[in-house]
Amino acid sequence: MTDDLAWETLASRTAYTCEGFDIVNQDVRLPDGAEAAFDYLSEGESVVIVPLTPDGDVVVIEEWRQAVERVNRALPAGGIEGDEDPEAAARRELAEETGYEADAVEHLTTIEPANGFADAVFHYYVARDCAPTAEQDLDDNESIRTDETTLDALLAAARDGDLRDGRTMIGVLYYELFGRTE
């Protein structure tokens, strides 16, 4: 059964494609019968990892973000490749971006962060007992520093407006509210 709020897609085409995302143009019919154009950013599914060391510190990355022209402090994150499952992607991205590997990885939540204009899906994981046992294996367009900090420091940065990355903000706050087990 179709929801009476659903739009009917009449046509769909990729208007622009680049590494990382596409822009999709659609012709749609609205519930009242009117026809309209709708564009959205298509980037697929990603993972975001809250990596914890045995001492309870959080492994974070610092990476240049060209769109905002500054270094961004964030949780490791990245796209799911092919038919890779999200947990495997979380383990891979953690090792590639930080050089850390986890003893255990647990799903926290899955969200659609901007579903008014993007089809992005973020799968959040907590990675426990992370240790620097791997080599970073960065993509050609990545330059990343790895650091460790406390969850309290990240929460203070979130409160003070110093934690600007949306994926990281959601991960840190979700973990604080629902993910802690100690």
mmCIF file of C-alpha atoms in Angstrom:
data_model
loop_
_atom_site.group_PDB
_atom_site.id
_atom_site.type_symbol
_atom_site.label_atom_id
_atom_site.label_comp_id
_atom_site.label_asym_id
_atom_site.label_seq_id
_atom_site.Cartn_x
_atom_site.Cartn_y
_atom_site.Cartn_z
ATOM 1 C CA MET A 1 0.000 0.000 0.000
ATOM 2 C CA THR A 2 1.325 3.432 -0.923
ATOM 3 C CA ASP A 3 1.328 6.220 1.660
ATOM 4 C CA ASP A 4 -0.880 9.169 0.644
ATOM 5 C CA LEU A 5 2.107 11.495 1.214
ATOM 6 C CA ALA A 6 4.326 9.605 -1.258
ATOM 7 C CA TRP A 7 5.620 11.270 -4.404
ATOM 8 C CA GLU A 8 5.619 9.353 -7.683
ATOM 9 C CA THR A 9 8.933 9.355 -9.554
ATOM 10 C CA LEU A 10 8.231 9.929 -13.252
ATOM 11 C CA ALA A 11 11.866 10.088 -14.446
ATOM 12 C CA SER A 12 15.292 10.010 -12.845
ATOM 13 C CA ARG A 13 18.735 10.826 -14.228
ATOM 14 C CA THR A 14 22.223 11.528 -12.922
ATOM 15 C CA ALA A 15 23.046 15.150 -13.730
ATOM 16 C CA TYR A 16 26.571 15.160 -12.343
ATOM 17 C CA THR A 17 28.919 12.524 -11.005
ATOM 18 C CA CYS A 18 32.271 12.711 -9.268
ATOM 19 C CA GLU A 19 34.286 10.634 -6.827
ATOM 20 C CA GLY A 20 32.191 10.458 -3.676
ATOM 21 C CA PHE A 21 28.730 11.514 -4.818
ATOM 22 C CA ASP A 22 26.258 12.120 -7.637
ATOM 23 C CA ILE A 23 23.619 14.777 -8.169
ATOM 24 C CA VAL A 24 20.329 13.187 -9.245
ATOM 25 C CA ASN A 25 17.526 15.070 -11.051
ATOM 26 C CA GLN A 26 14.013 13.675 -10.838
ATOM 27 C CA ASP A 27 10.667 14.575 -12.309
ATOM 28 C CA VAL A 28 8.029 13.798 -9.689
ATOM 29 C CA ARG A 29 4.268 13.906 -9.228
ATOM 30 C CA LEU A 30 3.177 15.280 -5.863
ATOM 31 C CA PRO A 31 0.183 13.893 -3.918
ATOM 32 C CA ASP A 32 -2.046 16.702 -5.217
ATOM 33 C CA GLY A 33 -1.224 15.714 -8.830
ATOM 34 C CA ALA A 34 1.137 18.628 -9.545
ATOM 35 C CA GLU A 35 4.409 17.798 -11.278
ATOM 36 C CA ALA A 36 7.736 19.199 -10.087
ATOM 37 C CA ALA A 37 11.495 18.780 -10.369
ATOM 38 C CA PHE A 38 13.505 17.441 -7.434
ATOM 39 C CA ASP A 39 17.304 17.272 -7.127
ATOM 40 C CA TYR A 40 19.269 15.445 -4.460
ATOM 41 C CA LEU A 41 22.788 14.425 -3.554
ATOM 42 C CA SER A 42 23.371 10.674 -3.739
ATOM 43 C CA GLU A 43 26.328 9.328 -1.793
ATOM 44 C CA GLY A 44 25.323 5.913 -0.538
ATOM 45 C CA GLU A 45 26.002 4.347 2.828
ATOM 46 C CA SER A 46 28.873 5.176 5.178
ATOM 47 C CA VAL A 47 30.188 4.157 8.563
ATOM 48 C CA VAL A 48 31.235 6.380 11.451
ATOM 49 C CA ILE A 49 33.323 4.864 14.222
ATOM 50 C CA VAL A 50 33.661 5.839 17.894
ATOM 51 C CA PRO A 51 37.053 4.166 18.549
ATOM 52 C CA LEU A 52 37.939 3.630 22.212
ATOM 53 C CA THR A 53 41.356 2.635 23.521
ATOM 54 C CA PRO A 54 41.679 0.185 26.441
ATOM 55 C CA ASP A 55 42.071 3.270 28.696
ATOM 56 C CA GLY A 56 38.785 4.731 27.422
ATOM 57 C CA ASP A 57 40.283 7.494 25.280
ATOM 58 C CA VAL A 58 38.738 8.248 21.888
ATOM 59 C CA VAL A 59 40.831 7.988 18.724
ATOM 60 C CA VAL A 60 40.123 11.011 16.513
ATOM 61 C CA ILE A 61 41.426 12.258 13.211
ATOM 62 C CA GLU A 62 42.364 15.724 12.033
ATOM 63 C CA GLU A 63 41.804 16.268 8.323
ATOM 64 C CA TRP A 64 41.716 19.225 5.952
ATOM 65 C CA ARG A 65 38.178 19.905 4.691
ATOM 66 C CA GLN A 66 38.285 22.013 1.548
ATOM 67 C CA ALA A 67 34.580 22.951 1.584
ATOM 68 C CA VAL A 68 35.030 24.839 4.879
ATOM 69 C CA GLU A 69 38.763 25.550 4.373
ATOM 70 C CA ARG A 70 40.033 24.330 7.730
ATOM 71 C CA VAL A 71 41.337 21.325 9.597
ATOM 72 C CA ASN A 72 38.470 19.345 11.048
ATOM 73 C CA ARG A 73 38.642 17.158 14.163
ATOM 74 C CA ALA A 74 36.425 14.145 13.665
ATOM 75 C CA LEU A 75 35.701 10.502 14.218
ATOM 76 C CA PRO A 76 37.004 8.151 11.522
ATOM 77 C CA ALA A 77 34.408 7.570 8.803
ATOM 78 C CA GLY A 78 34.086 6.388 5.250
ATOM 79 C CA GLY A 79 32.019 4.735 2.582
ATOM 80 C CA ILE A 80 30.919 1.129 2.390
ATOM 81 C CA GLU A 81 32.526 -0.544 -0.615
ATOM 82 C CA GLY A 82 30.661 -2.890 -2.969
ATOM 83 C CA ASP A 83 28.736 -5.538 -1.062
ATOM 84 C CA GLU A 84 30.827 -5.071 2.086
ATOM 85 C CA ASP A 85 28.770 -5.232 5.276
ATOM 86 C CA PRO A 86 28.800 -2.149 7.532
ATOM 87 C CA GLU A 87 30.753 -3.822 10.374
ATOM 88 C CA ALA A 88 33.524 -4.882 7.988
ATOM 89 C CA ALA A 89 33.570 -1.351 6.561
ATOM 90 C CA ALA A 90 33.890 0.077 10.088
ATOM 91 C CA ARG A 91 36.884 -2.146 10.815
ATOM 92 C CA ARG A 92 38.501 -1.321 7.460
ATOM 93 C CA GLU A 93 37.954 2.442 7.706
ATOM 94 C CA LEU A 94 39.291 2.509 11.268
ATOM 95 C CA ALA A 95 42.511 0.782 10.202
ATOM 96 C CA GLU A 96 42.902 2.774 6.965
ATOM 97 C CA GLU A 97 42.363 6.207 8.498
ATOM 98 C CA THR A 98 44.037 5.751 11.886
ATOM 99 C CA GLY A 99 46.263 2.676 11.862
ATOM 100 C CA TYR A 100 44.267 1.397 14.863
ATOM 101 C CA GLU A 101 42.466 -1.935 15.013
ATOM 102 C CA ALA A 102 39.700 -2.970 17.423
ATOM 103 C CA ASP A 103 39.091 -6.130 19.412
ATOM 104 C CA ALA A 104 35.312 -5.640 19.238
ATOM 105 C CA VAL A 105 32.984 -3.560 17.056
ATOM 106 C CA GLU A 106 29.323 -2.991 17.988
ATOM 107 C CA HIS A 107 26.548 -1.209 16.085
ATOM 108 C CA LEU A 108 25.221 1.918 17.840
ATOM 109 C CA THR A 109 22.612 3.356 15.465
ATOM 110 C CA THR A 110 21.829 4.157 11.837
ATOM 111 C CA ILE A 111 20.639 7.584 10.704
ATOM 112 C CA GLU A 112 19.734 9.553 7.593
ATOM 113 C CA PRO A 113 21.447 12.856 8.421
ATOM 114 C CA ALA A 114 19.995 15.079 5.705
ATOM 115 C CA ASN A 115 17.164 13.189 4.019
ATOM 116 C CA GLY A 116 15.551 16.366 2.710
ATOM 117 C CA PHE A 117 18.298 16.731 0.093
ATOM 118 C CA ALA A 118 20.526 13.616 0.294
ATOM 119 C CA ASP A 119 20.140 9.838 0.393
ATOM 120 C CA ALA A 120 23.109 9.428 2.762
ATOM 121 C CA VAL A 121 22.890 6.727 5.437
ATOM 122 C CA PHE A 122 25.370 6.660 8.336
ATOM 123 C CA HIS A 123 25.905 3.464 10.326
ATOM 124 C CA TYR A 124 27.498 4.269 13.702
ATOM 125 C CA TYR A 125 29.752 1.781 15.472
ATOM 126 C CA VAL A 126 31.690 1.768 18.703
ATOM 127 C CA ALA A 127 35.073 0.046 18.402
ATOM 128 C CA ARG A 128 36.503 -1.153 21.714
ATOM 129 C CA ASP A 129 40.076 -1.848 22.839
ATOM 130 C CA CYS A 130 41.612 -0.068 19.846
ATOM 131 C CA ALA A 131 45.391 -0.196 19.502
ATOM 132 C CA PRO A 132 47.760 1.227 16.876
ATOM 133 C CA THR A 133 48.647 -2.074 15.184
ATOM 134 C CA ALA A 134 48.068 -1.312 11.484
ATOM 135 C CA GLU A 135 49.510 1.129 8.960
ATOM 136 C CA GLN A 136 47.425 4.036 7.734
ATOM 137 C CA ASP A 137 46.295 3.388 4.158
ATOM 138 C CA LEU A 138 44.888 6.734 3.069
ATOM 139 C CA ASP A 139 43.029 7.517 -0.147
ATOM 140 C CA ASP A 140 44.830 9.770 -2.645
ATOM 141 C CA ASN A 141 42.820 12.798 -1.513
ATOM 142 C CA GLU A 142 43.246 12.242 2.256
ATOM 143 C CA SER A 143 45.836 13.727 4.575
ATOM 144 C CA ILE A 144 45.032 12.721 8.131
ATOM 145 C CA ARG A 145 46.655 13.111 11.548
ATOM 146 C CA THR A 146 45.598 10.733 14.293
ATOM 147 C CA ASP A 147 45.238 11.741 17.943
ATOM 148 C CA GLU A 148 43.664 10.484 21.147
ATOM 149 C CA THR A 149 41.456 12.544 23.424
ATOM 150 C CA THR A 150 38.943 11.970 26.170
ATOM 151 C CA LEU A 151 35.217 11.648 25.698
ATOM 152 C CA ASP A 152 34.812 14.487 28.213
ATOM 153 C CA ALA A 153 36.993 16.737 26.028
ATOM 154 C CA LEU A 154 34.870 15.918 22.967
ATOM 155 C CA LEU A 155 31.675 16.587 24.926
ATOM 156 C CA ALA A 156 33.075 19.939 26.094
ATOM 157 C CA ALA A 157 34.013 20.795 22.492
ATOM 158 C CA ALA A 158 30.458 19.903 21.414
ATOM 159 C CA ARG A 159 28.975 22.105 24.149
ATOM 160 C CA ASP A 160 31.336 25.007 23.383
ATOM 161 C CA GLY A 161 30.773 24.942 19.609
ATOM 162 C CA ASP A 162 34.317 23.744 18.860
ATOM 163 C CA LEU A 163 33.230 20.346 17.508
ATOM 164 C CA ARG A 164 31.860 21.292 14.101
ATOM 165 C CA ASP A 165 31.708 17.997 12.187
ATOM 166 C CA GLY A 166 28.077 16.821 12.135
ATOM 167 C CA ARG A 167 28.866 13.105 11.871
ATOM 168 C CA THR A 168 31.176 13.380 14.860
ATOM 169 C CA MET A 169 28.736 15.447 16.902
ATOM 170 C CA ILE A 170 26.022 12.829 16.418
ATOM 171 C CA GLY A 171 28.392 9.960 17.232
ATOM 172 C CA VAL A 172 29.822 11.530 20.378
ATOM 173 C CA LEU A 173 26.436 12.620 21.736
ATOM 174 C CA TYR A 174 24.703 9.350 20.839
ATOM 175 C CA TYR A 175 27.463 7.352 22.511
ATOM 176 C CA GLU A 176 27.247 9.550 25.626
ATOM 177 C CA LEU A 177 23.470 9.220 25.833
ATOM 178 C CA PHE A 178 22.911 5.605 24.796
ATOM 179 C CA GLY A 179 26.141 3.741 24.126
ATOM 180 C CA ARG A 180 28.179 3.786 27.306
ATOM 181 C CA THR A 181 28.237 0.461 29.091
ATOM 182 C CA GLU A 182 30.460 1.271 32.076
#
